[in-house]
PDB file of C-alpha atoms in Angstrom:
ATOM      1  CA  GLN A   1     154.052  78.776 257.279  1.00  0.00           C
ATOM      2  CA  LEU A   2     157.030  78.530 254.971  1.00  0.00           C
ATOM      3  CA  LYS A   3     156.545  79.069 251.261  1.00  0.00           C
ATOM      4  CA  LEU A   4     157.253  76.311 248.781  1.00  0.00           C
ATOM      5  CA  GLN A   5     160.964  76.788 248.191  1.00  0.00           C
ATOM      6  CA  GLU A   6     162.015  74.767 245.158  1.00  0.00           C
ATOM      7  CA  SER A   7     160.100  73.259 242.239  1.00  0.00           C
ATOM      8  CA  VAL A   8     161.951  70.600 240.245  1.00  0.00           C
ATOM      9  CA  SER A   9     161.144  67.965 237.640  1.00  0.00           C
ATOM     10  CA  ILE A  10     162.719  64.531 237.694  1.00  0.00           C
ATOM     11  CA  LEU A  11     163.648  65.159 234.051  1.00  0.00           C
ATOM     12  CA  ASP A  12     166.043  67.862 235.255  1.00  0.00           C
ATOM     13  CA  PHE A  13     168.092  65.156 236.966  1.00  0.00           C
ATOM     14  CA  GLY A  14     168.276  62.675 234.117  1.00  0.00           C
ATOM     15  CA  ALA A  15     165.119  60.607 234.497  1.00  0.00           C
ATOM     16  CA  SER A  16     163.318  59.622 231.313  1.00  0.00           C
ATOM     17  CA  THR A  17     161.062  56.919 229.930  1.00  0.00           C
ATOM     18  CA  ALA A  18     164.049  55.629 227.929  1.00  0.00           C
ATOM     19  CA  ALA A  19     166.578  55.642 230.784  1.00  0.00           C
ATOM     20  CA  THR A  20     167.681  52.552 232.672  1.00  0.00           C
ATOM     21  CA  ALA A  21     165.989  51.614 235.926  1.00  0.00           C
ATOM     22  CA  THR A  22     169.162  52.462 237.838  1.00  0.00           C
ATOM     23  CA  ALA A  23     169.433  55.887 236.209  1.00  0.00           C
ATOM     24  CA  ASN A  24     165.791  56.705 236.946  1.00  0.00           C
ATOM     25  CA  THR A  25     166.059  55.574 240.557  1.00  0.00           C
ATOM     26  CA  THR A  26     169.087  57.807 241.062  1.00  0.00           C
ATOM     27  CA  ALA A  27     167.466  60.777 239.284  1.00  0.00           C
ATOM     28  CA  ILE A  28     164.217  60.631 241.243  1.00  0.00           C
ATOM     29  CA  GLN A  29     166.091  60.408 244.533  1.00  0.00           C
ATOM     30  CA  ALA A  30     168.242  63.374 243.517  1.00  0.00           C
ATOM     31  CA  ALA A  31     165.148  65.441 242.677  1.00  0.00           C
ATOM     32  CA  ILE A  32     163.641  64.742 246.112  1.00  0.00           C
ATOM     33  CA  THR A  33     166.893  65.757 247.794  1.00  0.00           C
ATOM     34  CA  ALA A  34     167.183  68.937 245.730  1.00  0.00           C
ATOM     35  CA  ALA A  35     163.598  70.040 246.410  1.00  0.00           C
ATOM     36  CA  GLY A  36     164.160  69.877 250.160  1.00  0.00           C
ATOM     37  CA  ALA A  37     161.631  70.848 252.811  1.00  0.00           C
ATOM     38  CA  TYR A  38     158.477  72.515 251.450  1.00  0.00           C
ATOM     39  CA  GLY A  39     159.679  72.039 247.896  1.00  0.00           C
ATOM     40  CA  GLN A  40     157.886  70.525 244.934  1.00  0.00           C
ATOM     41  CA  VAL A  41     158.781  67.544 242.740  1.00  0.00           C
ATOM     42  CA  TYR A  42     157.007  66.913 239.452  1.00  0.00           C
ATOM     43  CA  ILE A  43     156.924  63.542 237.676  1.00  0.00           C
ATOM     44  CA  PRO A  44     155.666  64.030 234.087  1.00  0.00           C
ATOM     45  CA  SER A  45     153.525  61.542 232.176  1.00  0.00           C
ATOM     46  CA  GLY A  46     155.139  58.346 230.930  1.00  0.00           C
ATOM     47  CA  THR A  47     156.391  55.064 232.379  1.00  0.00           C
ATOM     48  CA  TYR A  48     159.656  55.135 234.359  1.00  0.00           C
ATOM     49  CA  ASP A  49     161.513  51.959 235.274  1.00  0.00           C
ATOM     50  CA  ILE A  50     163.003  51.912 238.784  1.00  0.00           C
ATOM     51  CA  ASN A  51     164.919  49.138 240.526  1.00  0.00           C
ATOM     52  CA  GLY A  52     165.698  50.580 243.949  1.00  0.00           C
ATOM     53  CA  THR A  53     163.784  52.046 246.858  1.00  0.00           C
ATOM     54  CA  ILE A  54     162.828  55.707 246.485  1.00  0.00           C
ATOM     55  CA  LEU A  55     163.122  57.213 249.972  1.00  0.00           C
ATOM     56  CA  ILE A  56     161.328  60.340 251.128  1.00  0.00           C
ATOM     57  CA  PRO A  57     163.395  61.165 254.230  1.00  0.00           C
ATOM     58  CA  ASN A  58     162.206  62.858 257.391  1.00  0.00           C
ATOM     59  CA  THR A  59     163.984  66.046 256.309  1.00  0.00           C
ATOM     60  CA  SER A  60     161.474  66.409 253.455  1.00  0.00           C
ATOM     61  CA  ILE A  61     158.910  68.058 255.720  1.00  0.00           C
ATOM     62  CA  GLY A  62     156.116  69.710 253.741  1.00  0.00           C
ATOM     63  CA  LEU A  63     157.327  68.307 250.419  1.00  0.00           C
ATOM     64  CA  HIS A  64     154.792  68.173 247.562  1.00  0.00           C
ATOM     65  CA  ILE A  65     155.146  65.455 244.924  1.00  0.00           C
ATOM     66  CA  LYS A  66     152.851  65.556 241.894  1.00  0.00           C
ATOM     67  CA  CYS A  67     152.921  62.578 239.554  1.00  0.00           C
ATOM     68  CA  ASP A  68     151.304  62.292 236.123  1.00  0.00           C
ATOM     69  CA  GLY A  69     153.340  59.215 235.208  1.00  0.00           C
ATOM     70  CA  LYS A  70     153.774  55.598 236.271  1.00  0.00           C
ATOM     71  CA  MET A  71     156.620  53.737 237.979  1.00  0.00           C
ATOM     72  CA  ASN A  72     157.499  50.216 236.846  1.00  0.00           C
ATOM     73  CA  TYR A  73     159.335  48.593 239.752  1.00  0.00           C
ATOM     74  CA  THR A  74     161.850  45.831 238.981  1.00  0.00           C
ATOM     75  CA  GLY A  75     163.514  45.665 242.412  1.00  0.00           C
ATOM     76  CA  THR A  76     163.114  43.120 245.196  1.00  0.00           C
ATOM     77  CA  THR A  77     162.151  45.038 248.359  1.00  0.00           C
ATOM     78  CA  VAL A  78     160.184  48.307 248.587  1.00  0.00           C
ATOM     79  CA  ALA A  79     159.396  50.649 245.699  1.00  0.00           C
ATOM     80  CA  TRP A  80     158.656  53.818 247.705  1.00  0.00           C
ATOM     81  CA  GLN A  81     159.418  54.382 251.392  1.00  0.00           C
ATOM     82  CA  ILE A  82     157.818  57.378 253.041  1.00  0.00           C
ATOM     83  CA  GLY A  83     159.580  58.443 256.219  1.00  0.00           C
ATOM     84  CA  GLU A  84     162.223  56.632 258.225  1.00  0.00           C
ATOM     85  CA  SER A  85     162.931  55.444 261.756  1.00  0.00           C
ATOM     86  CA  GLY A  86     164.589  57.823 264.167  1.00  0.00           C
ATOM     87  CA  GLY A  87     162.389  60.862 263.633  1.00  0.00           C
ATOM     88  CA  LYS A  88     159.185  61.942 261.928  1.00  0.00           C
ATOM     89  CA  LEU A  89     158.208  63.070 258.451  1.00  0.00           C
ATOM     90  CA  TRP A  90     155.531  65.753 258.700  1.00  0.00           C
ATOM     91  CA  GLU A  91     153.083  67.267 256.205  1.00  0.00           C
ATOM     92  CA  LEU A  92     154.090  65.372 253.093  1.00  0.00           C
ATOM     93  CA  ASN A  93     151.735  65.754 250.118  1.00  0.00           C
ATOM     94  CA  LEU A  94     151.939  62.889 247.630  1.00  0.00           C
ATOM     95  CA  ASN A  95     149.547  62.995 244.702  1.00  0.00           C
ATOM     96  CA  GLY A  96     148.889  60.788 241.671  1.00  0.00           C
ATOM     97  CA  LEU A  97     151.670  58.207 242.041  1.00  0.00           C
ATOM     98  CA  TYR A  98     151.079  54.849 240.295  1.00  0.00           C
ATOM     99  CA  VAL A  99     153.498  51.984 240.983  1.00  0.00           C
ATOM    100  CA  THR A 100     153.310  48.631 239.238  1.00  0.00           C
ATOM    101  CA  ARG A 101     155.445  45.542 238.701  1.00  0.00           C
ATOM    102  CA  ALA A 102     155.372  42.479 236.472  1.00  0.00           C
ATOM    103  CA  TYR A 103     153.848  39.520 238.317  1.00  0.00           C
ATOM    104  CA  THR A 104     152.777  35.950 237.724  1.00  0.00           C
ATOM    105  CA  THR A 105     150.136  33.476 238.847  1.00  0.00           C
ATOM    106  CA  PRO A 106     149.300  31.847 241.153  1.00  0.00           C
ATOM    107  CA  PHE A 107     149.109  34.935 243.369  1.00  0.00           C
ATOM    108  CA  GLU A 108     150.332  33.046 246.446  1.00  0.00           C
ATOM    109  CA  THR A 109     153.827  33.062 244.935  1.00  0.00           C
ATOM    110  CA  GLY A 110     153.547  35.680 242.178  1.00  0.00           C
ATOM    111  CA  LEU A 111     152.693  38.747 244.280  1.00  0.00           C
ATOM    112  CA  LEU A 112     155.899  39.985 245.921  1.00  0.00           C
ATOM    113  CA  TYR A 113     157.481  42.985 247.662  1.00  0.00           C
ATOM    114  CA  THR A 114     155.931  46.290 248.803  1.00  0.00           C
ATOM    115  CA  ALA A 115     154.688  49.240 246.761  1.00  0.00           C
ATOM    116  CA  PHE A 116     154.400  51.933 249.476  1.00  0.00           C
ATOM    117  CA  ARG A 117     155.933  51.631 252.951  1.00  0.00           C
ATOM    118  CA  PHE A 118     155.069  54.315 255.508  1.00  0.00           C
ATOM    119  CA  VAL A 119     157.422  54.726 258.490  1.00  0.00           C
ATOM    120  CA  SER A 120     157.035  57.459 261.129  1.00  0.00           C
ATOM    121  CA  VAL A 121     154.783  59.772 259.123  1.00  0.00           C
ATOM    122  CA  GLY A 122     152.377  62.382 260.451  1.00  0.00           C
ATOM    123  CA  GLU A 123     149.791  64.806 259.076  1.00  0.00           C
ATOM    124  CA  GLY A 124     150.478  63.760 255.495  1.00  0.00           C
ATOM    125  CA  VAL A 125     148.040  63.885 252.594  1.00  0.00           C
ATOM    126  CA  PHE A 126     148.170  60.967 250.162  1.00  0.00           C
ATOM    127  CA  ASN A 127     145.806  61.329 247.244  1.00  0.00           C
ATOM    128  CA  ASP A 128     145.047  59.252 244.150  1.00  0.00           C
ATOM    129  CA  LEU A 129     147.753  56.637 244.707  1.00  0.00           C
ATOM    130  CA  ARG A 130     147.629  53.309 242.853  1.00  0.00           C
ATOM    131  CA  CYS A 131     149.634  50.101 242.856  1.00  0.00           C
ATOM    132  CA  GLN A 132     149.454  46.723 241.154  1.00  0.00           C
ATOM    133  CA  GLY A 133     151.136  43.341 241.527  1.00  0.00           C
ATOM    134  CA  PHE A 134     152.637  43.558 245.042  1.00  0.00           C
ATOM    135  CA  ARG A 135     152.563  41.414 248.156  1.00  0.00           C
ATOM    136  CA  LYS A 136     151.805  44.555 250.179  1.00  0.00           C
ATOM    137  CA  GLY A 137     150.180  47.548 248.545  1.00  0.00           C
ATOM    138  CA  TYR A 138     150.206  50.106 251.371  1.00  0.00           C
ATOM    139  CA  ALA A 139     152.252  48.990 254.390  1.00  0.00           C
ATOM    140  CA  LEU A 140     152.008  51.157 257.500  1.00  0.00           C
ATOM    141  CA  HIS A 141     154.920  50.391 259.839  1.00  0.00           C
ATOM    142  CA  SER A 142     155.177  52.473 262.978  1.00  0.00           C
ATOM    143  CA  GLY A 143     158.849  51.599 263.575  1.00  0.00           C
ATOM    144  CA  ASP A 144     160.148  53.598 266.524  1.00  0.00           C
ATOM    145  CA  GLY A 145     157.834  56.509 265.740  1.00  0.00           C
ATOM    146  CA  SER A 146     154.224  56.496 264.578  1.00  0.00           C
ATOM    147  CA  VAL A 147     152.104  56.560 261.459  1.00  0.00           C
ATOM    148  CA  SER A 148     149.274  58.817 262.550  1.00  0.00           C
ATOM    149  CA  LEU A 149     146.987  61.683 261.625  1.00  0.00           C
ATOM    150  CA  ASN A 150     147.377  61.087 257.894  1.00  0.00           C
ATOM    151  CA  THR A 151     144.683  61.337 255.221  1.00  0.00           C
ATOM    152  CA  PHE A 152     144.608  58.660 252.531  1.00  0.00           C
ATOM    153  CA  SER A 153     142.175  59.766 249.832  1.00  0.00           C
ATOM    154  CA  SER A 154     141.312  57.655 246.782  1.00  0.00           C
ATOM    155  CA  ILE A 155     144.168  55.199 247.248  1.00  0.00           C
ATOM    156  CA  SER A 156     143.663  52.080 245.167  1.00  0.00           C
ATOM    157  CA  SER A 157     145.272  48.729 244.475  1.00  0.00           C
ATOM    158  CA  GLN A 158     144.825  45.911 242.007  1.00  0.00           C
ATOM    159  CA  ASP A 159     146.067  42.356 242.415  1.00  0.00           C
ATOM    160  CA  CYS A 160     147.864  42.862 245.738  1.00  0.00           C
ATOM    161  CA  PHE A 161     147.984  40.105 248.370  1.00  0.00           C
ATOM    162  CA  TYR A 162     147.548  42.583 251.244  1.00  0.00           C
ATOM    163  CA  ASN A 163     145.998  45.800 249.986  1.00  0.00           C
ATOM    164  CA  ILE A 164     146.470  47.694 253.263  1.00  0.00           C
ATOM    165  CA  TYR A 165     148.915  46.168 255.737  1.00  0.00           C
ATOM    166  CA  MET A 166     149.361  47.607 259.238  1.00  0.00           C
ATOM    167  CA  ASN A 167     152.123  46.468 261.588  1.00  0.00           C
ATOM    168  CA  CYS A 168     151.961  47.962 265.087  1.00  0.00           C
ATOM    169  CA  GLU A 169     155.239  47.388 266.922  1.00  0.00           C
ATOM    170  CA  GLU A 170     155.555  46.577 270.612  1.00  0.00           C
ATOM    171  CA  PHE A 171     156.870  49.915 271.827  1.00  0.00           C
ATOM    172  CA  ASP A 172     155.283  52.719 273.814  1.00  0.00           C
ATOM    173  CA  TYR A 173     154.619  55.769 271.621  1.00  0.00           C
ATOM    174  CA  SER A 174     155.045  53.597 268.546  1.00  0.00           C
ATOM    175  CA  TYR A 175     151.670  53.194 266.918  1.00  0.00           C
ATOM    176  CA  THR A 176     149.539  53.317 263.816  1.00  0.00           C
ATOM    177  CA  THR A 177     146.420  55.286 264.596  1.00  0.00           C
ATOM    178  CA  ALA A 178     144.040  58.104 263.653  1.00  0.00           C
ATOM    179  CA  ASN A 179     144.556  57.733 259.918  1.00  0.00           C
ATOM    180  CA  ALA A 180     141.613  58.513 257.621  1.00  0.00           C
ATOM    181  CA  PHE A 181     140.964  56.360 254.551  1.00  0.00           C
ATOM    182  CA  LEU A 182     138.568  58.015 252.116  1.00  0.00           C
ATOM    183  CA  GLY A 183     137.473  56.307 248.906  1.00  0.00           C
ATOM    184  CA  GLY A 184     139.480  54.295 246.439  1.00  0.00           C
ATOM    185  CA  TYR A 185     139.172  50.675 245.350  1.00  0.00           C
ATOM    186  CA  HIS A 186     140.983  47.403 246.065  1.00  0.00           C
ATOM    187  CA  VAL A 187     140.483  44.587 243.564  1.00  0.00           C
ATOM    188  CA  THR A 188     142.114  41.170 243.419  1.00  0.00           C
ATOM    189  CA  ASN A 189     141.113  38.448 240.971  1.00  0.00           C
ATOM    190  CA  GLN A 190     140.263  35.422 243.121  1.00  0.00           C
ATOM    191  CA  ALA A 191     140.566  33.083 240.153  1.00  0.00           C
ATOM    192  CA  ASN A 192     144.337  33.644 240.149  1.00  0.00           C
ATOM    193  CA  PHE A 193     144.812  32.023 243.563  1.00  0.00           C
ATOM    194  CA  THR A 194     145.418  28.296 243.852  1.00  0.00           C
ATOM    195  CA  ASP A 195     142.943  28.356 246.782  1.00  0.00           C
ATOM    196  CA  ASN A 196     141.590  31.768 247.698  1.00  0.00           C
ATOM    197  CA  VAL A 197     139.979  30.408 250.884  1.00  0.00           C
ATOM    198  CA  THR A 198     143.283  29.290 252.414  1.00  0.00           C
ATOM    199  CA  SER A 199     145.688  31.770 250.800  1.00  0.00           C
ATOM    200  CA  GLY A 200     145.515  34.323 253.643  1.00  0.00           C
ATOM    201  CA  ALA A 201     145.092  37.290 251.312  1.00  0.00           C
ATOM    202  CA  ALA A 202     143.280  40.225 252.880  1.00  0.00           C
ATOM    203  CA  LEU A 203     141.864  43.636 252.076  1.00  0.00           C
ATOM    204  CA  ILE A 204     143.240  44.909 255.405  1.00  0.00           C
ATOM    205  CA  GLN A 205     145.819  42.959 257.426  1.00  0.00           C
ATOM    206  CA  ILE A 206     146.667  44.127 260.979  1.00  0.00           C
ATOM    207  CA  GLU A 207     149.505  42.492 262.917  1.00  0.00           C
ATOM    208  CA  ASN A 208     151.255  42.959 266.292  1.00  0.00           C
ATOM    209  CA  THR A 209     148.565  44.995 268.050  1.00  0.00           C
ATOM    210  CA  TYR A 210     149.416  45.940 271.637  1.00  0.00           C
ATOM    211  CA  ARG A 211     147.946  48.174 274.294  1.00  0.00           C
ATOM    212  CA  LEU A 212     150.139  51.095 275.296  1.00  0.00           C
ATOM    213  CA  THR A 213     151.368  50.941 278.916  1.00  0.00           C
TER     214      THR A 213
END
C-alpha cells in the first residue's frame, strides 16, 4: 500500500474565514488537487463560505480529508461532489465535514440543492459528516459506475427534505448497493412544512430501481 504522499492545509492555498466564497472554493479545490492520490487535506476550525461545487475527482484515490471547520454554501447546485462519471473513486476517507446553507420556511420551497453527491465511489469511509438546510442531504447517484462497498458512519442531517437520496440508473453494472450506514441522526422539524403529510419529504428516498439483466 502506498504511503500518504502529501499533507496540505486549505489555508496554504488562500482559504480563510474572512475570504470570499469564490476565493475559498478555488483554494479548497486547489488543495485537493495538490494533495493528489493518498494525500491528506486538512480544513481547520472556522466557517468558510463557498459558492461552487467542490469536486473530489476519481484521481484522488486514497485521499484523506480531515475537517474541523464548517462550510457555508451559497451556491445553487451541489456543495460537495465525491467521484465523477467515467471511472471510479476508490478508498476516499472523508472525516468531520459539516456543510450548511441559509434556508427559509416553508420547507417545501425553502430547502434547496444538494449537500453531498456521491458518483461512482467505492470502498470509501465517510465519518462524522453533517449537513443542514438542503433539498438532498446525501445523494447517492450511480451514474455510469456504481456507489458501492462504502461505509457511512455517524452521518447526520438537520432540516433536509431528503436526508438520504438514492438514484439507481437504468444501466447494467450501474448500481447503488452494499453500502453500510452506521449511526448518526436525521432530524427535520415537521412544523416548518405547509403540510408534512403531503410534502413528500423522506428520511430515505429511493428512485429508479431496476433489476440487472
